[in-house]
CSV table of C-alpha atoms and ligand atoms in Angstrom, one decimal:
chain,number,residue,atom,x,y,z
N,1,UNK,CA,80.9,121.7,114.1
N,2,UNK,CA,82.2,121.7,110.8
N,3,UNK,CA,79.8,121.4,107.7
N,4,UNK,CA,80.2,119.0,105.8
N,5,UNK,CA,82.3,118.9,102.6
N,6,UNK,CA,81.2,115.5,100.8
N,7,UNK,CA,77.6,115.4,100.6
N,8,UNK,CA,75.8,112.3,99.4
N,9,UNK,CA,72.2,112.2,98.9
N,10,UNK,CA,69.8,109.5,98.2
N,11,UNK,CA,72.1,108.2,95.3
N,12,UNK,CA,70.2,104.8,93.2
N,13,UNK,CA,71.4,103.2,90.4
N,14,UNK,CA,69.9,100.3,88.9
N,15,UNK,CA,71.5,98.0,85.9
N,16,UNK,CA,68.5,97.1,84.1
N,17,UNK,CA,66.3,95.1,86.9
N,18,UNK,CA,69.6,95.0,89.0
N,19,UNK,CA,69.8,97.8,91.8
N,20,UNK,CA,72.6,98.5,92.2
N,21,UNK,CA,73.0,101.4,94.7
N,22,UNK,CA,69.8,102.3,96.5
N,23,UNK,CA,68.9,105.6,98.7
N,24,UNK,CA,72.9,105.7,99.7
N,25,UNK,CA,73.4,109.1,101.9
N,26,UNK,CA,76.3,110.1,103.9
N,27,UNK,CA,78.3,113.4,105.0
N,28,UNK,CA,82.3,112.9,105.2
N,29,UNK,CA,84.0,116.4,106.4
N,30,UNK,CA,87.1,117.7,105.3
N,31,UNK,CA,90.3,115.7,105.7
N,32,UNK,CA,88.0,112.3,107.0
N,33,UNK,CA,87.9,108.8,105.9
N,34,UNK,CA,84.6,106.8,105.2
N,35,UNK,CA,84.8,103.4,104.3
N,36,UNK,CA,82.1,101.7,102.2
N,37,UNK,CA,82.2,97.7,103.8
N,38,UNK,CA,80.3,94.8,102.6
N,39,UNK,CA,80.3,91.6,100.7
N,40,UNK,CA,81.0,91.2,96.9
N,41,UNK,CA,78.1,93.1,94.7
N,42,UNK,CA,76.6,95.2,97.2
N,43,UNK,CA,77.3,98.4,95.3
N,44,UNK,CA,80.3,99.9,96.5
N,45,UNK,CA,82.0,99.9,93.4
N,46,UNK,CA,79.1,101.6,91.9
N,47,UNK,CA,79.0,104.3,94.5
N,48,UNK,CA,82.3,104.9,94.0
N,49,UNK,CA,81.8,105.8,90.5
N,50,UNK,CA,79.0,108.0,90.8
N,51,UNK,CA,81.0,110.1,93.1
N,52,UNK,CA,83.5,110.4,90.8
N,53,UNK,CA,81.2,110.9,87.6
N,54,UNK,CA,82.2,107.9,85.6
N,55,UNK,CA,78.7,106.7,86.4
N,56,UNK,CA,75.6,108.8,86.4
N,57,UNK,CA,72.7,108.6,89.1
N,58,UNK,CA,69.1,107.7,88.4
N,59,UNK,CA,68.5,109.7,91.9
N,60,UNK,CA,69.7,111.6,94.5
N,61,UNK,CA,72.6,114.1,94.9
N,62,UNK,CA,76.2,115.0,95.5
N,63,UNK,CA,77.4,118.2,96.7
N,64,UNK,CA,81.4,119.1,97.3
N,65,UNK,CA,82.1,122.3,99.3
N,66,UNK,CA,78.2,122.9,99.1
N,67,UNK,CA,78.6,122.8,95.5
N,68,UNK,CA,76.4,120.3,93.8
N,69,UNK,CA,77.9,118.3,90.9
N,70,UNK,CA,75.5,115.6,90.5
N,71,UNK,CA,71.8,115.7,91.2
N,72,UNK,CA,69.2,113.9,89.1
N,73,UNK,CA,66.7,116.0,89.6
N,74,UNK,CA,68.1,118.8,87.9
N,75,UNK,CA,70.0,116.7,85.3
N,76,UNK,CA,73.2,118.2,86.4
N,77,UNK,CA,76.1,116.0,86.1
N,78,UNK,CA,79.6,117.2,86.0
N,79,UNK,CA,82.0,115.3,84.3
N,80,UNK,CA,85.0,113.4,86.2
N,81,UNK,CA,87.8,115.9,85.2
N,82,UNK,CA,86.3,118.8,86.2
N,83,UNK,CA,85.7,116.9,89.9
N,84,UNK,CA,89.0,117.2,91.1
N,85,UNK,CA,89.0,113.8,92.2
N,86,UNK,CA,91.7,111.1,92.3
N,87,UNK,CA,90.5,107.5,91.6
N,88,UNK,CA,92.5,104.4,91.8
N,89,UNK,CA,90.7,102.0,90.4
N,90,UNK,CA,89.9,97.9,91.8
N,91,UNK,CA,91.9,96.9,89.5
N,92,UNK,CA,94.8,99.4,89.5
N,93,UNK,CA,96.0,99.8,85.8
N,94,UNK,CA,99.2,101.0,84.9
N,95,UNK,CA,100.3,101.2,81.7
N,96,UNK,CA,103.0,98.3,81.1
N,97,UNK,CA,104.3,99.8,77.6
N,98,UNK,CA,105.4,103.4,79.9
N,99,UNK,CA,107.9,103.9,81.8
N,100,UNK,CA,106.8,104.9,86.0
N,101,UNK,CA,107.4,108.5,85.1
N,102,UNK,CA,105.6,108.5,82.2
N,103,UNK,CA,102.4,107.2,83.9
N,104,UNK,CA,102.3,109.0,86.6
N,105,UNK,CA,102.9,112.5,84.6
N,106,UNK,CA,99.9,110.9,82.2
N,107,UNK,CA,96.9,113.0,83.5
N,108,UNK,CA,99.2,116.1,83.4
N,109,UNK,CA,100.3,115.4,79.7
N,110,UNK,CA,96.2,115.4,79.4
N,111,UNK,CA,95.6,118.8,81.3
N,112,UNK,CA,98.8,119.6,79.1
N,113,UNK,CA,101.0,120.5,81.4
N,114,UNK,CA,104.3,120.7,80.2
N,115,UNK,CA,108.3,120.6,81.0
N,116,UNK,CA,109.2,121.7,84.2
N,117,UNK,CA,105.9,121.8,86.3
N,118,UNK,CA,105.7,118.0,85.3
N,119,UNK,CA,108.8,116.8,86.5
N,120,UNK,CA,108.4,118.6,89.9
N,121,UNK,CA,105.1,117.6,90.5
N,122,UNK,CA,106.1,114.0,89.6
N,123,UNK,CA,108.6,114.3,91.7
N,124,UNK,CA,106.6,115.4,94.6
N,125,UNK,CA,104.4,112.4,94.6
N,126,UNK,CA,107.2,109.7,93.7
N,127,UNK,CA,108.6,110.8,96.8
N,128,UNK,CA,105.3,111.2,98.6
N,129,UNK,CA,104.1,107.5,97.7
N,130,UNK,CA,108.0,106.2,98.1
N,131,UNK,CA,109.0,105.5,94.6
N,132,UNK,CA,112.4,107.7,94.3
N,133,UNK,CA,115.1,105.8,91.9
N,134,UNK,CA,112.2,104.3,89.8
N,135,UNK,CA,111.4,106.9,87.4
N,136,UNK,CA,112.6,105.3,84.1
N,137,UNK,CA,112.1,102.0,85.1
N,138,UNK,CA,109.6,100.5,82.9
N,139,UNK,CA,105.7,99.8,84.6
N,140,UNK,CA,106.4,96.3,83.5
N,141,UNK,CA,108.9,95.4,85.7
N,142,UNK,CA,107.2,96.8,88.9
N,143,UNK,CA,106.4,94.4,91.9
N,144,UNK,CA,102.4,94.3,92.9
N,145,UNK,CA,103.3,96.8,95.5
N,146,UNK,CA,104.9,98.7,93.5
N,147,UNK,CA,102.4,99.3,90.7
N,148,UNK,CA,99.8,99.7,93.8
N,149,UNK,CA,102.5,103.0,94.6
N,150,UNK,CA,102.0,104.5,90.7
N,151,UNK,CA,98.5,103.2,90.2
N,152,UNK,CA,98.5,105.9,94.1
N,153,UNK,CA,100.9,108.9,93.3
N,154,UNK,CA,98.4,108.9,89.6
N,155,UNK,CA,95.7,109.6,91.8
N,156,UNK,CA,97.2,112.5,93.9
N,157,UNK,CA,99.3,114.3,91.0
N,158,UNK,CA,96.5,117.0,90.4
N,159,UNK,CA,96.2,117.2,94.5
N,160,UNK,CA,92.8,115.9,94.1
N,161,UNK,CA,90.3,117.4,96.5
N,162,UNK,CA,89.1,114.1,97.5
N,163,UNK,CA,90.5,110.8,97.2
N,164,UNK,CA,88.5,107.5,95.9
N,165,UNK,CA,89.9,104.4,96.7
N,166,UNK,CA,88.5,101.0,95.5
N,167,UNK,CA,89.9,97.8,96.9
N,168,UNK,CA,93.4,99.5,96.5
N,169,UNK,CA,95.2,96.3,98.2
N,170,UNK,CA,93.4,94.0,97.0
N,171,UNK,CA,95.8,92.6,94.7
N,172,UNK,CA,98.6,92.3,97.5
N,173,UNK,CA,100.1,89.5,99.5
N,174,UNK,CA,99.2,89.6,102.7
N,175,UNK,CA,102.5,91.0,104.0
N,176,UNK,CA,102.6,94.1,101.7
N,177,UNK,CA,98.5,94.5,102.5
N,178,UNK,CA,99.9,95.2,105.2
N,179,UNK,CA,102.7,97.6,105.1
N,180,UNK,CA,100.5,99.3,102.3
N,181,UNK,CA,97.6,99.6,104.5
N,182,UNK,CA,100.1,101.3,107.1
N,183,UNK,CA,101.6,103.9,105.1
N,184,UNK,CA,98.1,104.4,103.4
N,185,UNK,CA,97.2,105.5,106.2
N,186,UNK,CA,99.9,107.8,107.5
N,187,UNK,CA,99.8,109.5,103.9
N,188,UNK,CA,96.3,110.1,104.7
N,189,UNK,CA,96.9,112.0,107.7
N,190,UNK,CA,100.2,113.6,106.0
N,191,UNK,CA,97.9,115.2,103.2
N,192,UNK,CA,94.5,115.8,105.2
N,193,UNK,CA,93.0,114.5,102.6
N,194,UNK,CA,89.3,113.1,102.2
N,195,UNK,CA,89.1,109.7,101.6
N,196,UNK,CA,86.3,107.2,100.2
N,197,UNK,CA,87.5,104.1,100.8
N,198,UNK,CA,86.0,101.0,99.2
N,199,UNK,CA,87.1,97.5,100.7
N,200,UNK,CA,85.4,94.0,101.8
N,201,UNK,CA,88.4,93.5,104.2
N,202,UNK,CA,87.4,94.6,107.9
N,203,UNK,CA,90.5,95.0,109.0
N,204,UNK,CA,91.6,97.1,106.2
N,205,UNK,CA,88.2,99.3,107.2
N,206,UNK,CA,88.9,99.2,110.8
N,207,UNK,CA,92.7,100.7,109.8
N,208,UNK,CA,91.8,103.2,107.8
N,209,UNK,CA,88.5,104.5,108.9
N,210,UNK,CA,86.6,107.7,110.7
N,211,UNK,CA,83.5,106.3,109.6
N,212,UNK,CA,81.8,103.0,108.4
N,213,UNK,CA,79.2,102.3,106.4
N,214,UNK,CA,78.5,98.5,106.0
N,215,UNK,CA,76.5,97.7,102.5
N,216,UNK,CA,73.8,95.2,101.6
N,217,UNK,CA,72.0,94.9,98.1
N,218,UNK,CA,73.1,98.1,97.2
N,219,UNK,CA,71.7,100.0,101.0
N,220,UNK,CA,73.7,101.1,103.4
N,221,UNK,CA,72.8,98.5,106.4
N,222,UNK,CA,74.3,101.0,109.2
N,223,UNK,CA,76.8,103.9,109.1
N,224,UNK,CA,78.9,104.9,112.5
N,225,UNK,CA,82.0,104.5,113.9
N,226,UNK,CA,84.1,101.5,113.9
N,227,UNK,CA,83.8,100.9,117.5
N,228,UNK,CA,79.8,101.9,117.2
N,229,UNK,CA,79.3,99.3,114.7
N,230,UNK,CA,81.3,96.5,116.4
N,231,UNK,CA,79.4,97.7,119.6
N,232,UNK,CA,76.0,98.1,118.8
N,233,UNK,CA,75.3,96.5,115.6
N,234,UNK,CA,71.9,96.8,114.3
N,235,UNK,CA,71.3,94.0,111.9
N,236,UNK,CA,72.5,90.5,112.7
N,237,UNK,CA,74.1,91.2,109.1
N,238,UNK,CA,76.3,94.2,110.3
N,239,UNK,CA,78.1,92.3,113.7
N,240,UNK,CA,78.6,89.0,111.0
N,241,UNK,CA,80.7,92.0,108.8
N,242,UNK,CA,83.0,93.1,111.4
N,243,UNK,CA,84.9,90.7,114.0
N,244,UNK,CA,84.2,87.7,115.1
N,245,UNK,CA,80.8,86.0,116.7
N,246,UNK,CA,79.8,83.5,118.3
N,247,UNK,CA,75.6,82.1,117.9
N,248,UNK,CA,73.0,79.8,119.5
N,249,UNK,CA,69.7,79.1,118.6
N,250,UNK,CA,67.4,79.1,120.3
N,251,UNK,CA,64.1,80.3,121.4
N,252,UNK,CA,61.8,83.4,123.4
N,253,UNK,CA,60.5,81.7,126.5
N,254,UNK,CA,59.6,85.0,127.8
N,255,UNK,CA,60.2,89.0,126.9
N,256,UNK,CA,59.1,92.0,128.7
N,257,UNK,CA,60.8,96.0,129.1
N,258,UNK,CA,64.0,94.9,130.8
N,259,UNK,CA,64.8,91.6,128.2
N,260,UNK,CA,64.0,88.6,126.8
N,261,UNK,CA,64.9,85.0,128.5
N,262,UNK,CA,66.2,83.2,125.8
N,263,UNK,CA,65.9,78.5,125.3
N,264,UNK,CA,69.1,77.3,123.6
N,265,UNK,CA,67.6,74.6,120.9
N,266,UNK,CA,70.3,71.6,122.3
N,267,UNK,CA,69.4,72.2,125.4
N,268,UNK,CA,66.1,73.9,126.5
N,269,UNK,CA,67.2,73.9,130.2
N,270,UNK,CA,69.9,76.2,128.7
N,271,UNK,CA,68.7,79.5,129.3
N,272,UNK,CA,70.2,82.9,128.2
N,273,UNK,CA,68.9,86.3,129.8
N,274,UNK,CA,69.9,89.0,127.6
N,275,UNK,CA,69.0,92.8,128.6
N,276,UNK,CA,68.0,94.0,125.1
N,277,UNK,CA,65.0,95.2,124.6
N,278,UNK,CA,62.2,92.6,124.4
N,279,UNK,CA,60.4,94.2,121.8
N,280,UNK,CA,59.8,92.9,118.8
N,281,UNK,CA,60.0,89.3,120.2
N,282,UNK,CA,57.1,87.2,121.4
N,283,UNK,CA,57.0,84.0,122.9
N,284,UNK,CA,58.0,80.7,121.0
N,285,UNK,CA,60.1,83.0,118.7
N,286,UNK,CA,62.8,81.1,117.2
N,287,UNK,CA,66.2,83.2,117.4
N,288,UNK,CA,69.6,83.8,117.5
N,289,UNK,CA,71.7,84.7,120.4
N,290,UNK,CA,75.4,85.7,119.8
N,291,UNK,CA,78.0,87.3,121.7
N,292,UNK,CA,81.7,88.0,120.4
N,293,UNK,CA,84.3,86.1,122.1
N,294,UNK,CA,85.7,88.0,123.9
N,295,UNK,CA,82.8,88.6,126.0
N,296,UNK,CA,82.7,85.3,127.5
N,297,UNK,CA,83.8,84.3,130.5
N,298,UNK,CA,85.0,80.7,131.1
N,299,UNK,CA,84.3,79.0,134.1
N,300,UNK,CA,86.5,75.9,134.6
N,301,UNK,CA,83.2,73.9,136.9
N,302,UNK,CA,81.1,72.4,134.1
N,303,UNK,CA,78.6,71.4,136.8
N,304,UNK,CA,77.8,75.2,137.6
N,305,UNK,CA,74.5,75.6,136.8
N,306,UNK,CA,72.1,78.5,136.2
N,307,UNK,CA,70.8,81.4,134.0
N,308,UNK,CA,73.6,82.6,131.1
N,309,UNK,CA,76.1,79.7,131.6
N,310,UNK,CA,76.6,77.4,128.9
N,311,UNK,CA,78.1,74.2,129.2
N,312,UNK,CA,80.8,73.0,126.6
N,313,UNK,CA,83.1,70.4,125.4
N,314,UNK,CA,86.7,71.5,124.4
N,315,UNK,CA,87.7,70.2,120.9
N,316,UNK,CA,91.0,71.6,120.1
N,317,UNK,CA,93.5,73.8,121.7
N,318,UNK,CA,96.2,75.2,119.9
N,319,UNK,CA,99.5,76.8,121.5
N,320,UNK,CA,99.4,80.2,119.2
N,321,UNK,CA,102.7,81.6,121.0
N,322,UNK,CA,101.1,84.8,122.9
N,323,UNK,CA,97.3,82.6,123.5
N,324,UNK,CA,95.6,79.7,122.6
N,325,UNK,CA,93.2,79.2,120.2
N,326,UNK,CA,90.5,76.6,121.2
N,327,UNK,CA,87.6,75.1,119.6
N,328,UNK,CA,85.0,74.6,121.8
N,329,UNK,CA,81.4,72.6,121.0
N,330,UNK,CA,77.6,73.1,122.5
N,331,UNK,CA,75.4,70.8,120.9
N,332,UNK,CA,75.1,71.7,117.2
N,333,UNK,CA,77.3,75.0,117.8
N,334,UNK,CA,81.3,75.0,117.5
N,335,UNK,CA,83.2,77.8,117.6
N,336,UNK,CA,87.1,79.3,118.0
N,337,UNK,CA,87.7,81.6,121.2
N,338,UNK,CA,91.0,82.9,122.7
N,339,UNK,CA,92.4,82.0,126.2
N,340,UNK,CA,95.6,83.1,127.9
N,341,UNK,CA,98.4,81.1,128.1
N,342,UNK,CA,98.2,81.3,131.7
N,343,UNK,CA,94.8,79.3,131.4
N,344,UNK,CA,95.1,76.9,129.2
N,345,UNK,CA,92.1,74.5,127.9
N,346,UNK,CA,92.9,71.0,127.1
N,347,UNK,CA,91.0,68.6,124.2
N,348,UNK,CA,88.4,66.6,126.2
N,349,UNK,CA,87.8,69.0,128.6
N,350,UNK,CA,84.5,70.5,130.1
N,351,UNK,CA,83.7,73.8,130.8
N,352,UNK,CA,81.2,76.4,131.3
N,353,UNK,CA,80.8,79.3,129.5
N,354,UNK,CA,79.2,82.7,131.1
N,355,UNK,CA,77.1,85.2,128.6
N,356,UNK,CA,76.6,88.8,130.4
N,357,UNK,CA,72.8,89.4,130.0
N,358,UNK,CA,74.6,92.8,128.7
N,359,UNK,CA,77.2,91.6,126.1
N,360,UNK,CA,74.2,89.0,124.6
N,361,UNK,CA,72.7,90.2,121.4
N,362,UNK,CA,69.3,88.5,119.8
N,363,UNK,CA,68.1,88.7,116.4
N,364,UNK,CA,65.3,86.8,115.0
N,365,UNK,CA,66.3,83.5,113.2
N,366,UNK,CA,65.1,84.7,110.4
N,367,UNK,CA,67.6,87.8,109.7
N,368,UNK,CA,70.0,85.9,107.5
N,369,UNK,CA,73.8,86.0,108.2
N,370,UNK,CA,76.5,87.1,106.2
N,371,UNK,CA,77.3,84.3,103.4
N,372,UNK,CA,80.2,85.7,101.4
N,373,UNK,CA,82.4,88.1,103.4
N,374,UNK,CA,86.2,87.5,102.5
N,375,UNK,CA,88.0,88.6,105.9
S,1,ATP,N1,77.8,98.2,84.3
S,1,ATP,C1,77.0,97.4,84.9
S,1,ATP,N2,76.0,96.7,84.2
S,1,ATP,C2,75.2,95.8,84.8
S,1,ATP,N3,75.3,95.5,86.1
S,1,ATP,C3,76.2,96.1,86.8
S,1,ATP,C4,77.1,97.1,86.3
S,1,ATP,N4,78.0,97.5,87.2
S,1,ATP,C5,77.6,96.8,88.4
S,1,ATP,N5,76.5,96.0,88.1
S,1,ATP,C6,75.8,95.2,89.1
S,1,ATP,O1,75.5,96.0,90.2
S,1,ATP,C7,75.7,95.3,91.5
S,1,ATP,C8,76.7,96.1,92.3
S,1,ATP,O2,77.9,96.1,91.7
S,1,ATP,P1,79.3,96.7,92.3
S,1,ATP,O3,80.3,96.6,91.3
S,1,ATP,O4,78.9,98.1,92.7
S,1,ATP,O5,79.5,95.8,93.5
S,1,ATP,P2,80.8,95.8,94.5
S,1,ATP,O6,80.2,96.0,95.9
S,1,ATP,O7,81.8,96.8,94.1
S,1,ATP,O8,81.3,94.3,94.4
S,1,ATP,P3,82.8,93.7,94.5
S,1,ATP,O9,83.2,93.7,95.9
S,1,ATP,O10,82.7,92.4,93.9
S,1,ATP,O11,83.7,94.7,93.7
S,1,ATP,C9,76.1,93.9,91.1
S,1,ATP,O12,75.0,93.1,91.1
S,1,ATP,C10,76.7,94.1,89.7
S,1,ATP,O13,76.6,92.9,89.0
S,2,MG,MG1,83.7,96.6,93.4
């Protein structure tokens, strides 16, 4: 397999008494894309700019190519230009008083590069980031996804080695998010280029992304695929980040090698089997049990009764086109799942719902949820 060519080690940074980034580690090889996921404050930012040396380390390491450039220990910290990074920054500036040519050619006029190498590698990326016909036009006049294209091609001009991304679409409507997000991702694969991509959008990570690491307090919570994390999440936290969820509270009535056998709290005869691993969990245990909705099944009887069904009332169904959207109650519990439009749910109604002893996850009621995800 191929070594890896962004290694992170251990990094920590603390703010005074705030830490800010604690024992971060991950490998990203040549031409992949990790995104750094979590909620507001968690340290991505701060990550970020320890890779790219605008912020140094009070541990830990980074190595490029097997070169290190940072590493506490050794008090060896080399400075952003000599990194060959691009950045674009979480709050992309461009510099209103030049023109678009003038600030993407700005690092070169830095590096002093002059004449004719400028205005062809200018050109390059203009037409790489899809900003032909805009050269003289001044930065002021640009649309939001137009600076977000110069605030891009600024980044790639000195065909960084690596590319650092923080909340690059942040400042988009939804509509251009979109396209942006798209065309991001296609000039990824274009260029091969490594990518660190900060974000607290999960769609925007699930786009974009070889690998995932979802943050917490400045740790990274779990690291994996996208499809690993949605699958197997470790942490009550991590499944909360990405997708949707549905809960129950509830609690252990009984747990041994093959499970646990799970109360619901509105209804004790409401019992969940769920095939995860009972330890961990002892009787009278007070828990969660969630499942994503698409895992459900619905059973129309609401008088079936028996292990992993659970009975409820249907709130609100809304005609969405391709689906419907409903809202559906169990005791203190509400929550939205999808049905087909060739099963449609109607307001009033009563149903069952079926939890697959496989697709049921528990976490103890303690482990706190995610409070201030944007999605
Ligand atoms: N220069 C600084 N001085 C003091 N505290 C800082 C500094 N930079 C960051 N912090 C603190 O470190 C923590 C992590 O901040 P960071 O900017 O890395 O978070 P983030 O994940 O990028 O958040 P957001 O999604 O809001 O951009 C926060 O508590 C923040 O207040
Ligand atoms: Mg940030």
């Amino acid at each position: 397999m191929e070594p890896p060519f962004l290694e992170v080690k251990n990094l920590s940074k603390k703010f005074g008494s705030v830490t800010a980034a604690q024992d971060v580690s991950f490998d990203v090889r040549k031409g992949e894309v990790l995104t750094l996921l979590g909620p507001s404050g968690c340290g991505k930012t701060t990550t970020l700019r320890m890779i790219a040396g605008f912020e140094t380390p009070d541990r830990g390491e980074i190595r490029v190519g097997g070169k290190t450039i940072a590493s506490a220990r050794q008090r060896l910290f080399l400075p952003p230009e000599k990194r060959e990074m691009g950045m674009v920054f979480q709050s992309y500036a461009v510099w209103p008083h030049m023109t678009v040519f003038e600030n993407i050619a700005y690092p070169l006029k830095l590096r002093r590069v002059r004449g004719k190498e400028v205005r062809e590698r200018v050109g390059d990326v203009m037409e790489l980031v899809g900003l032909v016909g805009l050269e003289d036009r001044s930065a002021m006049l640009l649309s939001g996804g137009q600076q977000q294209r110069v605030a891009l091609a600024r980044a790639l001009i000195y065909s960084p080695k690596i590319l650092l991304l923080d909340e690059p679409l942040s400042n988009l409507d939804a509509m251009l998010r979109e396209q942006m997000r798209l065309e991001l991702k296609l000039l990824q694969r274009r260029l091969s280029i490594t990518v660190i991509f900060v974000t607290h959008d999960q769609v925007e990570a699930m786009t974009l992304t070889d690998q995932l690491a979802v943050m917490k307090d400045g740790r990274i919570e779990q690291l994996g695929s996208v499809e690993e994390i949605y699958v197997r999440p470790r942490t009550r936290f991590v499944q909360e980040v990405i997708g949707r969820v549905i809960w129950f509270e509830g609690k252990i009535l009984s747990e041994d090698h093959g499970g646990v056998l799970v109360g619901l709290s509105a209804n004790e005869g409401t019992r969940i089997q769920c095939a995860q691993n009972g330890e961990g969990f002892k009787k009278g245990d007070p828990v969660v049990v969630s499942i994503r909705p698409e895992e459900v099944k619905i059973e129309m009887d609401h008088a079936a009764a028996g292990l992993n069904l659970v009975p409820c009332l249907v709130e609100t169904a809304v005609f969405l086109g391709d689906h419907f959207e409903c809202h559906l109650r169990y005791g203190e519990a509400d929550f939205t799942i999808s049905t087909s439009r060739a099963h449609p749910l109607s307001p009033g109604q009563k149903i069952c719902l079926r939890l697959s002893p496989q697709s049921v996850h528990v976490w103890h009621k303690s482990e706190l949820p995610v409070s201030n995800v944007k999605t």
